CSV table of C-alpha atoms in Angstrom, one decimal:
chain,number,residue,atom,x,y,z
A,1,UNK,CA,16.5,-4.7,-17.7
A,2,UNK,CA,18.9,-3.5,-20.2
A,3,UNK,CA,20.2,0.1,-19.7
A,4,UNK,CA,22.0,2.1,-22.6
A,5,UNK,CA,23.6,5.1,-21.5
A,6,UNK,CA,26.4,7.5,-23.5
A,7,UNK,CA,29.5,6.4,-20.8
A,8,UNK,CA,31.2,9.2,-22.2
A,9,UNK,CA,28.3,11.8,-21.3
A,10,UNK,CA,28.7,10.5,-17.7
A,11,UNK,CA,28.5,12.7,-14.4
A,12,UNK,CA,29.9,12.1,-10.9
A,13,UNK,CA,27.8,10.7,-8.8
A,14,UNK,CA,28.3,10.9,-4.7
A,15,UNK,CA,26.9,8.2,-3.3
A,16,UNK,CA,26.0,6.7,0.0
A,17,UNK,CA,25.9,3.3,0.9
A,18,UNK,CA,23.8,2.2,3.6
A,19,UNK,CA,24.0,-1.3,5.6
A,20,UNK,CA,24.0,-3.1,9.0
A,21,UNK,CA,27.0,-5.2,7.5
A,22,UNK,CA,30.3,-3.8,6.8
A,23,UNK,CA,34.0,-4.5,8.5
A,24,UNK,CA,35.1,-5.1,11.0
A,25,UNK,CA,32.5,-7.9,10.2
A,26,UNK,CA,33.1,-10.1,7.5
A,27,UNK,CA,31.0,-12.1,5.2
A,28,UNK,CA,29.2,-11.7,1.4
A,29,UNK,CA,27.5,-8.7,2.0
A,30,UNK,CA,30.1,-6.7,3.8
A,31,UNK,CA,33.0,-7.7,0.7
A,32,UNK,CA,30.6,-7.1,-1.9
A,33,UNK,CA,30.2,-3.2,-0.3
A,34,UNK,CA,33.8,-3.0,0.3
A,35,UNK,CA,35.2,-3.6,-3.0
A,36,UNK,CA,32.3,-1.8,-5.1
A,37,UNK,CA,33.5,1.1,-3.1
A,38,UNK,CA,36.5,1.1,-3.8
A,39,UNK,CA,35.8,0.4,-7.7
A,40,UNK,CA,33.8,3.3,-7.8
A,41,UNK,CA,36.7,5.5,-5.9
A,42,UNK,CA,38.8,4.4,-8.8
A,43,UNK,CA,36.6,5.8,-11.6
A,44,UNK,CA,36.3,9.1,-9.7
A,45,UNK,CA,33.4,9.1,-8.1
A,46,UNK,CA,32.7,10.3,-4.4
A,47,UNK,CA,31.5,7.2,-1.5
A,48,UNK,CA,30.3,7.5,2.0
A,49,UNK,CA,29.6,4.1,4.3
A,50,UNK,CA,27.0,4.8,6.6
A,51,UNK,CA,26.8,1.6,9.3
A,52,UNK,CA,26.4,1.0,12.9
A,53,UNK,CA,29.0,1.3,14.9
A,54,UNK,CA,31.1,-1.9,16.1
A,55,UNK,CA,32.4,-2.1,19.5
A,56,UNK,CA,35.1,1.0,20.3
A,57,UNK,CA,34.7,1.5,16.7
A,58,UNK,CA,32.3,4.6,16.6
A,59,UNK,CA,32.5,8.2,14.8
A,60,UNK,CA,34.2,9.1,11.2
A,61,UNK,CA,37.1,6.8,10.2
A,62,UNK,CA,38.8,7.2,6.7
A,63,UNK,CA,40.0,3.8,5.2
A,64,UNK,CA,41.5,3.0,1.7
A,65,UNK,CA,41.7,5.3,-0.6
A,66,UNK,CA,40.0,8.2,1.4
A,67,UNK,CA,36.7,5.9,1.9
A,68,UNK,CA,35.2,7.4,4.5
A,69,UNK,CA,32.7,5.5,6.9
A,70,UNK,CA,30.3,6.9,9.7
A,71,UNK,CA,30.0,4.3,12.7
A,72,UNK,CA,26.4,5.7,14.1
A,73,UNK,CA,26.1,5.4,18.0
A,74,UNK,CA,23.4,2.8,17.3
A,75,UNK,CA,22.4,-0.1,19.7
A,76,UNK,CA,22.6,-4.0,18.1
A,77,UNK,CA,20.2,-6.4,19.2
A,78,UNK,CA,21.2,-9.6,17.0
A,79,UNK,CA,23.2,-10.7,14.9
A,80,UNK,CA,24.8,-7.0,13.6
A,81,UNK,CA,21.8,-5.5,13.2
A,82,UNK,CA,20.8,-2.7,15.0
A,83,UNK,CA,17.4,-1.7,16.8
A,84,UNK,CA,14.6,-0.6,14.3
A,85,UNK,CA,13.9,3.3,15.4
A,86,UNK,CA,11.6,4.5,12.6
A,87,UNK,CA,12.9,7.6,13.3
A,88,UNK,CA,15.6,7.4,16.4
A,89,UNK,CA,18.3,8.7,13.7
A,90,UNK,CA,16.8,11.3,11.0
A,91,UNK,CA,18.6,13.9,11.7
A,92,UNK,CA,21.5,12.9,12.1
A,93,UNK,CA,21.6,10.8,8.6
A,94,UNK,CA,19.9,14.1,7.0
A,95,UNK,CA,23.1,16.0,8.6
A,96,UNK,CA,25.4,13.7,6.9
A,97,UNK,CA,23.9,13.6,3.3
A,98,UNK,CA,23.7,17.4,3.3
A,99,UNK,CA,27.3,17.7,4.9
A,100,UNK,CA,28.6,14.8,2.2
A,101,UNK,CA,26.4,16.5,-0.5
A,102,UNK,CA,25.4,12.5,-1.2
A,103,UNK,CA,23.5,12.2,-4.6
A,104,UNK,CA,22.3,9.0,-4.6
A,105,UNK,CA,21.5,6.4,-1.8
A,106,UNK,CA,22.6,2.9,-2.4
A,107,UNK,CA,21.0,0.4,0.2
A,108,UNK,CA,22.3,-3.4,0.9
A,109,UNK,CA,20.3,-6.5,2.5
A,110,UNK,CA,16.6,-6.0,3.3
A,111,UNK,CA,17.2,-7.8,6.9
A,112,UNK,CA,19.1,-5.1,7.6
A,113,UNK,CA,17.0,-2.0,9.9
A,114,UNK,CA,19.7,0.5,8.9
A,115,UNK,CA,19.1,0.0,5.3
A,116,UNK,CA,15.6,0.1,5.5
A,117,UNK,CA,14.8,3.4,8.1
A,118,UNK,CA,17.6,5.0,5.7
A,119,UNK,CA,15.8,4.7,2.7
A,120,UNK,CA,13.0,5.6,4.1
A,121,UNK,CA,14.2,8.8,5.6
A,122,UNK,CA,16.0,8.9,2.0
A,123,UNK,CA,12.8,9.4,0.0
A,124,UNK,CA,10.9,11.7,2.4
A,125,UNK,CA,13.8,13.9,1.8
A,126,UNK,CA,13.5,13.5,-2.2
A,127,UNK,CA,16.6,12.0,-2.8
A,128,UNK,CA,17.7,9.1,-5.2
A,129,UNK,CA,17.6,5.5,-3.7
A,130,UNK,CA,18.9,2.2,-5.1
A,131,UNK,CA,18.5,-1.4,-3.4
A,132,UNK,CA,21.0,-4.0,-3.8
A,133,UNK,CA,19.5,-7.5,-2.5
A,134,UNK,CA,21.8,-10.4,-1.4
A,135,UNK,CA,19.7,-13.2,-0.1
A,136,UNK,CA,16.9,-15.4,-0.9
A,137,UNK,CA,13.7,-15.7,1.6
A,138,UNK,CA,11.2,-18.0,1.5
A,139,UNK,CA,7.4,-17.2,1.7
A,140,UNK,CA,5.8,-19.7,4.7
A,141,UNK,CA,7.3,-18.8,7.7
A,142,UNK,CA,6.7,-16.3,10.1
A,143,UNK,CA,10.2,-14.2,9.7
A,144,UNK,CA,10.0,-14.7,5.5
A,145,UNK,CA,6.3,-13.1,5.7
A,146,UNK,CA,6.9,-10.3,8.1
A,147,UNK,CA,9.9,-9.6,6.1
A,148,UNK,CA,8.5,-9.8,2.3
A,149,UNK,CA,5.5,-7.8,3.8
A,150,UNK,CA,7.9,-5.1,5.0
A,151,UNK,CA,9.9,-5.4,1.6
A,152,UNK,CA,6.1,-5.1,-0.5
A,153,UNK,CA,6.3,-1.5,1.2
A,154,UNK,CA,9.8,-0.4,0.8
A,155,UNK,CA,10.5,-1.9,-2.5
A,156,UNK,CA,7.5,0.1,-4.1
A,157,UNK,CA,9.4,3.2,-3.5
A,158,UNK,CA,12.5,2.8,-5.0
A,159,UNK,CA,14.2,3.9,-8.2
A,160,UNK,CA,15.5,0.6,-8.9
A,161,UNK,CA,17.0,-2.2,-7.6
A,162,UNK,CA,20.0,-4.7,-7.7
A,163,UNK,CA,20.0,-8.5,-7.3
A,164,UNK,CA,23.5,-10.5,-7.3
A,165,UNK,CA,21.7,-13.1,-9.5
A,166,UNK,CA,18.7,-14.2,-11.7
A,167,UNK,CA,17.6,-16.8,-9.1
A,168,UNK,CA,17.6,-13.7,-6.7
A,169,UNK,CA,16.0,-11.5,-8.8
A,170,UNK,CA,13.4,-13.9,-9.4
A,171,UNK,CA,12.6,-14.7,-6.0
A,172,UNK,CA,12.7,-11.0,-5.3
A,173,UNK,CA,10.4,-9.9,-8.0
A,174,UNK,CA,8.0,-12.3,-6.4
A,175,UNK,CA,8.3,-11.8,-2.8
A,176,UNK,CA,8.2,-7.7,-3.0
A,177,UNK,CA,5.5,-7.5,-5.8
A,178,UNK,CA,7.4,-5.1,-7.7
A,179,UNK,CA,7.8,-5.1,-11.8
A,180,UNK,CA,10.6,-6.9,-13.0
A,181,UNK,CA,11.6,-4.0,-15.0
A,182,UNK,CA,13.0,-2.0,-12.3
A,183,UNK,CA,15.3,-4.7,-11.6
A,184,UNK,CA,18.6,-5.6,-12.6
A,185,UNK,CA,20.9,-8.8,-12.3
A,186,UNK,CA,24.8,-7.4,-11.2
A,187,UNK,CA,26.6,-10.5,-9.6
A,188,UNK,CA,28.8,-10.2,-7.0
A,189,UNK,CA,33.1,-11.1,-7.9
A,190,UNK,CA,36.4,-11.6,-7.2
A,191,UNK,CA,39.7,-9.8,-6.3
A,192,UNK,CA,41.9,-12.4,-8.4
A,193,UNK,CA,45.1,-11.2,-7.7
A,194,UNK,CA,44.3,-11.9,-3.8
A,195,UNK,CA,43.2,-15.1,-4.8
A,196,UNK,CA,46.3,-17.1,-6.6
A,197,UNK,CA,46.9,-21.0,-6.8
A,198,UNK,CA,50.0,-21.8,-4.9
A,199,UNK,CA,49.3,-25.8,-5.1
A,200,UNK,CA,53.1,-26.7,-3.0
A,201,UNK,CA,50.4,-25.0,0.0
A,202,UNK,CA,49.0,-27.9,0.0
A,203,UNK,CA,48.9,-29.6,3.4
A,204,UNK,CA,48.4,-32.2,4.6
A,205,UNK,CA,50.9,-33.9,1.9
A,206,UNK,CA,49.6,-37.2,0.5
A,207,UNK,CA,46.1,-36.7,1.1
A,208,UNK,CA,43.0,-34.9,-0.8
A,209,UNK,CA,42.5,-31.9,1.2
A,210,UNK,CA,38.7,-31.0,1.3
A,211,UNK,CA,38.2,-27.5,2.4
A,212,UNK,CA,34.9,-25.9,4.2
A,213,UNK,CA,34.7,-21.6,4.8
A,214,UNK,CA,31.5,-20.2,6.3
A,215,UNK,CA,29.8,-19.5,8.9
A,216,UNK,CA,28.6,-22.5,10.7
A,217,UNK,CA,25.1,-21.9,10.8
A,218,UNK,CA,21.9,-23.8,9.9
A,219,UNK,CA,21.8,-22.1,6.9
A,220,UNK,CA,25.1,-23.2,5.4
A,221,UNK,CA,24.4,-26.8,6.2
A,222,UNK,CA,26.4,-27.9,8.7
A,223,UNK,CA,24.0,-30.4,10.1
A,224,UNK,CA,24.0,-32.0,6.3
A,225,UNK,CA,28.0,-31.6,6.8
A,226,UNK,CA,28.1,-33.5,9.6
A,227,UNK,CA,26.2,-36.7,8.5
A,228,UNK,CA,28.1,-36.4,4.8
A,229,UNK,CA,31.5,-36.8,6.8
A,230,UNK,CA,31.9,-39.6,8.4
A,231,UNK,CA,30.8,-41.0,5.6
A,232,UNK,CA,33.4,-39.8,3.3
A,233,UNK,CA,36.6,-41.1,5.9
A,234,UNK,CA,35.1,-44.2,6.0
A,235,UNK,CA,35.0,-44.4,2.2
A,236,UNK,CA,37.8,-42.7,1.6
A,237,UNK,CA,40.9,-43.3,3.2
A,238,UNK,CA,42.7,-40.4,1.3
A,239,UNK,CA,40.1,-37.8,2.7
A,240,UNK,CA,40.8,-35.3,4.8
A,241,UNK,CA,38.6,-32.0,6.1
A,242,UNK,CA,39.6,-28.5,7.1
A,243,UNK,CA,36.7,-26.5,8.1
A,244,UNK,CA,37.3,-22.9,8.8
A,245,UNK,CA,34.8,-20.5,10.5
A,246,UNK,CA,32.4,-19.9,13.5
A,247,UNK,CA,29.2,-20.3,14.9
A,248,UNK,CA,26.8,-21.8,16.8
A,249,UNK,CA,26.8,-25.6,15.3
A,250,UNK,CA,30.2,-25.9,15.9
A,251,UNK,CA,29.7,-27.7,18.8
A,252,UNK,CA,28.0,-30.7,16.7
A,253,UNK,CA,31.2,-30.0,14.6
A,254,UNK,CA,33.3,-31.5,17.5
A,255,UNK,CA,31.1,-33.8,18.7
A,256,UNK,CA,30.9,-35.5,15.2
A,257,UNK,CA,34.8,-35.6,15.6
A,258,UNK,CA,34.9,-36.8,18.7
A,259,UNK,CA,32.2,-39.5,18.1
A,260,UNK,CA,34.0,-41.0,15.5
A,261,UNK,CA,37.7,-40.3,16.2
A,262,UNK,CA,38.4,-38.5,13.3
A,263,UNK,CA,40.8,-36.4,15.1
A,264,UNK,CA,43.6,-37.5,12.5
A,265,UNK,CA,40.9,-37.2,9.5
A,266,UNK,CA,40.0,-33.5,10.1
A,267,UNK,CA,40.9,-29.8,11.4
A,268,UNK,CA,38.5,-27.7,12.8
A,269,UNK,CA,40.2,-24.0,12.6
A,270,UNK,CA,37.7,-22.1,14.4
A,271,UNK,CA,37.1,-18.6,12.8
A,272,UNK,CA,39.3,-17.7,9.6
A,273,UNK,CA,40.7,-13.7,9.4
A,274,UNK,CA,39.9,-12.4,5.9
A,275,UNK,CA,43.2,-12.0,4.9
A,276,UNK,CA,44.4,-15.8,5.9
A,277,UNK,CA,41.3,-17.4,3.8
A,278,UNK,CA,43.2,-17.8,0.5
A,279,UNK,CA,46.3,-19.3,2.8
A,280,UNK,CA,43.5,-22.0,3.7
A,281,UNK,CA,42.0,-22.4,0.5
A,282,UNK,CA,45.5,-23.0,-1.1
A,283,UNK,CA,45.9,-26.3,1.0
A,284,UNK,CA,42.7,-27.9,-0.2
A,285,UNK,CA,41.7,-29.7,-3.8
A,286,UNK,CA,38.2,-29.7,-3.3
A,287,UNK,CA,36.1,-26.9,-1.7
A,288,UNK,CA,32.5,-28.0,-0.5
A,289,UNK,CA,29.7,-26.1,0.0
A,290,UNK,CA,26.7,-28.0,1.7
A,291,UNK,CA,24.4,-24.3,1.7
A,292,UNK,CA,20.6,-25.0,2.3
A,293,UNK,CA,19.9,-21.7,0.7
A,294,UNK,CA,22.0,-19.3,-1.5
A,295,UNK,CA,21.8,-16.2,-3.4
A,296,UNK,CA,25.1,-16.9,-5.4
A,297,UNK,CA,28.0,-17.6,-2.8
A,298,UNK,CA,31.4,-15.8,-3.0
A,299,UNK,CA,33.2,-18.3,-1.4
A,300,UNK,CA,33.0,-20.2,-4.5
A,301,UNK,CA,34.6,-17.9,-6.9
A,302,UNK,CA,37.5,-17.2,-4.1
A,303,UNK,CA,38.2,-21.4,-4.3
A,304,UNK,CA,37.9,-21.9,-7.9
A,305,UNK,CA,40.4,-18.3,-8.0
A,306,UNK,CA,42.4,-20.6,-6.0
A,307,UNK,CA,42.6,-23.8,-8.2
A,308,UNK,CA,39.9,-25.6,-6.3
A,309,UNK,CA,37.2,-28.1,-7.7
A,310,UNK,CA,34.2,-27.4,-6.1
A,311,UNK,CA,31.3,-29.5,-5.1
A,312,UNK,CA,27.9,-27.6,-4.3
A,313,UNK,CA,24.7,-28.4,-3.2
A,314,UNK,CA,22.3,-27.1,-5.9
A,315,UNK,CA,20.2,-24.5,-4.5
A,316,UNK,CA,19.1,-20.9,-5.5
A,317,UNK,CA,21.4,-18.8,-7.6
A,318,UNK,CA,24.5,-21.6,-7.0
A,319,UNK,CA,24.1,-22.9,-10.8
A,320,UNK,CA,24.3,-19.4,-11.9
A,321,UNK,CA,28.2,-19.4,-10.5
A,322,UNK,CA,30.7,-21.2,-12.3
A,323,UNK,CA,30.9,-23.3,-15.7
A,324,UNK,CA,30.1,-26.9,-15.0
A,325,UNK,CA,34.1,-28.2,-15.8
A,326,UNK,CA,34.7,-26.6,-13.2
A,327,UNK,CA,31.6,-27.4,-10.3
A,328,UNK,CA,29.9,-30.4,-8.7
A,329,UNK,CA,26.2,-30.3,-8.1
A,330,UNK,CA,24.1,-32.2,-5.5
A,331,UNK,CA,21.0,-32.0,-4.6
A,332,UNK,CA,21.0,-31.2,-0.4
A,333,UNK,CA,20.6,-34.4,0.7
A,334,UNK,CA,23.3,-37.2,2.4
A,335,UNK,CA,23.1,-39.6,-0.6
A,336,UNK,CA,23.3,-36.6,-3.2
A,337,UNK,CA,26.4,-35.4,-1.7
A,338,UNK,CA,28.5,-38.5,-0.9
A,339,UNK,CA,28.5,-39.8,-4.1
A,340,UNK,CA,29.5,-35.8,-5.8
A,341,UNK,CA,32.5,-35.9,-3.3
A,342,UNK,CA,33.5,-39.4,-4.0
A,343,UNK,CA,33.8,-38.6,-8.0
A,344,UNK,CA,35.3,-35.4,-7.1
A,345,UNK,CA,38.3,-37.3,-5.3
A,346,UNK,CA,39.0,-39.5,-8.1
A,347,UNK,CA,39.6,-36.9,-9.9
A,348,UNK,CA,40.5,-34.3,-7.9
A,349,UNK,CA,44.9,-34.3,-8.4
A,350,UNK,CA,44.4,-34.0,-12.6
A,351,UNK,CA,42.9,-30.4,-12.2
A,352,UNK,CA,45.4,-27.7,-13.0
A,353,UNK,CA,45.1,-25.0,-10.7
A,354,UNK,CA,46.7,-21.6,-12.9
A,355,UNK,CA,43.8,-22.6,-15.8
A,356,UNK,CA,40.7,-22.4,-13.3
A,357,UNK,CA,42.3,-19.2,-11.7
A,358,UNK,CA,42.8,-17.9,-15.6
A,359,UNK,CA,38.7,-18.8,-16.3
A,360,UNK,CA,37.7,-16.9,-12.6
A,361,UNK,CA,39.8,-13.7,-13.6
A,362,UNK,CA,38.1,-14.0,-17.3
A,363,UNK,CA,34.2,-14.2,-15.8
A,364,UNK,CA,34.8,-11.8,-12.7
A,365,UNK,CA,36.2,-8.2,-12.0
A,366,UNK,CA,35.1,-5.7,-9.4
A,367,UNK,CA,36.1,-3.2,-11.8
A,368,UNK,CA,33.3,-4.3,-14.5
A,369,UNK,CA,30.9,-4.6,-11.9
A,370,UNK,CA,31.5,-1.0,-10.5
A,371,UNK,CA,30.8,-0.1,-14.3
A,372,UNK,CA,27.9,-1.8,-14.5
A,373,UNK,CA,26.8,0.0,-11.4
A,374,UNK,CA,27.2,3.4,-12.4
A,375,UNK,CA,25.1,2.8,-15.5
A,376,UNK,CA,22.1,1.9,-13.0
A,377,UNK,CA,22.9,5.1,-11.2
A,378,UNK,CA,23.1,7.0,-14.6
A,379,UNK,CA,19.4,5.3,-15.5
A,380,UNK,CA,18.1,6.5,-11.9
A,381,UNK,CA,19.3,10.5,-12.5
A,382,UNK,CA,18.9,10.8,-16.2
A,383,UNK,CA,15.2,9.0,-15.3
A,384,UNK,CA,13.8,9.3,-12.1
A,385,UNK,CA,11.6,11.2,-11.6
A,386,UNK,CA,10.2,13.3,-8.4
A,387,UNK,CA,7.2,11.5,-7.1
A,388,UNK,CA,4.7,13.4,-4.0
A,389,UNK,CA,3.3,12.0,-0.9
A,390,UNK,CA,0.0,11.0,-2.7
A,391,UNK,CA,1.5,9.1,-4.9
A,392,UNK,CA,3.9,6.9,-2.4
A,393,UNK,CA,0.2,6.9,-0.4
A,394,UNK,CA,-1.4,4.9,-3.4
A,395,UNK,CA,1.5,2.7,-3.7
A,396,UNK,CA,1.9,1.5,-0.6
A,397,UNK,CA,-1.9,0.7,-0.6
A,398,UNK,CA,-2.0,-1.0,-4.3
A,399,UNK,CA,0.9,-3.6,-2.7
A,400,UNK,CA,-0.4,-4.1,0.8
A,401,UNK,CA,-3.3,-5.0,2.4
A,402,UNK,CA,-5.5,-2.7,4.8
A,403,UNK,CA,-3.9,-3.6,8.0
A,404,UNK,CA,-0.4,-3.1,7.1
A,405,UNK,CA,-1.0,-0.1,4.4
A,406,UNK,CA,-2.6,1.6,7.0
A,407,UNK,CA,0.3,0.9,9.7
A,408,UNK,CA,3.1,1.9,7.5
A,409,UNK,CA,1.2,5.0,6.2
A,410,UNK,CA,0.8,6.1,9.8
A,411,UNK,CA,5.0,5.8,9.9
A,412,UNK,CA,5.2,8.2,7.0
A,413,UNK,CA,3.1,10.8,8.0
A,414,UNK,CA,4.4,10.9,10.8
A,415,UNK,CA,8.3,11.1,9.4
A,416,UNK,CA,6.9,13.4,6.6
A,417,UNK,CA,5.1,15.9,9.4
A,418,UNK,CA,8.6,15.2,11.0
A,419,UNK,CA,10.9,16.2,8.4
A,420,UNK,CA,9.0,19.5,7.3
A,421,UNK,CA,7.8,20.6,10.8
A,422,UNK,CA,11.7,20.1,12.4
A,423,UNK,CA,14.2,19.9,9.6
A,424,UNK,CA,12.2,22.6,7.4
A,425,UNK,CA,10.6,25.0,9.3
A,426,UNK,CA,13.6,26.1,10.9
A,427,UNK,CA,15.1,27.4,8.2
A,428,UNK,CA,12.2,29.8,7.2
A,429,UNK,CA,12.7,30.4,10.8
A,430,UNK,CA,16.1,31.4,10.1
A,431,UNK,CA,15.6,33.4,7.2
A,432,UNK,CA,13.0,35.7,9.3
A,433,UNK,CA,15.4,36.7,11.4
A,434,UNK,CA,17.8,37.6,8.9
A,435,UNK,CA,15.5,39.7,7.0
A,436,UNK,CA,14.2,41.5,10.5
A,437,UNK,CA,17.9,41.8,11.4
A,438,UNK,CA,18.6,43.6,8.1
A,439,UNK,CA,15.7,45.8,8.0
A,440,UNK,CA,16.4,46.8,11.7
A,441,UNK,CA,20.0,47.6,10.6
């Protein structure tokens, strides 16, 4: 969707964002908040982080640039995301938007509980909402269903909503039934000047370095990783891995190394602080990425900043990424990828690092996407407009069937009888006793 708005006739906006993910976690979803924030700081406008809190890390803390960030008392069950409450936290999110004097809502990841009881609790109060989406999900399995079913609901409310890529918008459009006009595609980017080539990094010397950052998880394809190589040393004398990050398949990570003595052919560095991952991506030549699934991968942007050639399996939004002179695609098989790594090595030591961090700093700026941004939260105020219960009623029944339209409707009456019995009442309440205090006076 293409939106034309006067940048000149521009407002501030105060916005809150909303999400289970944010620091001291690190990953996709918790950089893409973080620098957006801070974009949007830059050109004046007013942010709020609202997240869970994270160990000791609870209350009000102020970070860069006055960025302030409420760590809510709120239990995690897995994974960083916290208990779903329904309604466990109303007030005290309603407390902060009225104290903040928040404008617009702006919620991240749909498997986050956070994002989704905040929006809620965003439109029973009337206020603006946006929805940023970061992943791609499936439609045959028993988490993908109850999720796209939860996401039919939700989705059908909102004022608009974000995907970091076409791929993802696609898939989005199709799992939450929603009209792909009130979509839009902003992709994620890259701090450049965080991410420089330094190719005399490069270590070990004499070798071609093949880097791996991510989590090691199913879903970034370590299993695939670990069959692809052994391979590769065998093949390859000059090979050699460094694999950086944590997770549960590590452990097949080492074994694979132990298995084949490859103690000499690889490193495995365990999990990789956020401000040492350029250090480790300046050491490699080639970056490989064996994902199973993808929305658009920022990892891939941070090596090709850092003079990297990068070999990819070829799933979701990766094709969307970077130009093909500078990416390797496979399809996310064994085969696919030993032979895309093997042509990658050959010609690994002729790219020039400076011209593929000149290209990334061209294509990607956190700046232009904080810009981009506020025109979708221009669209939502100059646009949106106030919709009543009936209406989010009929909605929520036009996109889900009986069973579940009649379960989630029974979840907003009951916030809705909520919010104007408790957090409305009591200030008529108030205002009686002020008018029988005056007249007694």
């Amino acid at each position: 969707m293409k939106i034309h708005i006067d940048r000149h006739a521009r407002g501030r906006h105060c916005i809150c964002m909303v999400t289970d993910f944010f620091y001291p976690s690190m990953g996709g979803v918790e950089t893409h908040v973080w620098c957006l924030s801070q974009c949007l700081l830059q050109l004046g406008h007013k942010v709020i982080i609202v997240t869970h809190g994270y160990g000791d890390r609870q209350g009000i803390r102020c970070m860069t640039n006055g960025l302030k960030v409420y760590y809510l008392p709120l239990s995690v069950v897995y994974d960083q995301i916290i208990y779903p409450t329904f309604y466990g936290f109303f007030g005290l999110f309603r407390n902060i938007l009225i104290r903040e004097q928040v404008t617009i809502i702006h919620g991240h990841q749909s498997i986050s509980p956070l994002t989704n009881e905040c929006l809620l609790y965003s439109r029973t109060m009337g206020y603006h909402v946006c929805y940023s989406d970061h992943s791609i999900f499936g439609f045959d399995d028993i988490a993908s269903i109850h999720i796209n079913k939860l996401l039919e609901v939700l989705l059908s409310d909102m004022d608009h909503i974000i995907c970091v890529s076409h791929t993802c918008r696609e898939n989005l459009v199709l799992r939450g039934k929603i009209h792909p006009s009130y979509t839009s595609t902003i992709p994620n980017a890259v701090n450049s000047s965080k991410f420089t080539p330094d190719p005399s990094a490069r270590s070990p010397r004499n070798t071609i370095n093949i880097v791996m950052l991510s989590r090691l998880v199913y879903r970034k394809g370590i299993e695939l990783a670990v069959r692809v190589i052994p391979i590769i040393c065998e093949q390859c004398p000059s090979a050699y891995f460094i694999i950086g990050g944590d997770g549960p398949l590590r452990l097949i990570l080492e074994e694979m190394c132990e298995k084949y003595q490859l103690y000499d052919r690889m490193e495995v560095l365990g999990a990789v602080e956020h401000e040492n991952v350029r250090d480790v991506l300046c050491r490699g030549h080639i970056f490989l990425n064996c994902s199973l699934t993808e929305s658009f991968c920022m990892a891939l942007i941070e090596a090709a900043s850092c003079g990297l050639f990068v070999v990819s399996t070829k799933v979701g939004g990766v094709p969307e990424v970077l130009p093909p002179s500078m990416i390797t695609f496979a399809e996310p098989n064994t085969d696919a990828l030993v032979a895309a790594l093997i042509d990658s090595i050959s010609m690994a030591k002729r790219i020039v690092p400076i011209e593929f961090h000149v290209k990334v700093r061209d294509m990607y700026n956190w700046s232009d996407i904080a810009e981009r941004t506020v025109l979708v939260y221009d669209h939502i105020r100059e646009d949106a407009k106030p919709v009543s219960l009936e209406a989010r009623y009929h909605r929520y029944y036009i996109v889900c069937n009986v069973l579940y339209s009649v379960y989630f409707e029974v979840i907003y009456i009951y916030i809705y009888i909520l919010y104007i019995t408790v957090y409305k009442l009591h200030i008529l309440c108030i205002a009686y006793c002020c008018v029988v205090f005056c007249s007694a006076l």
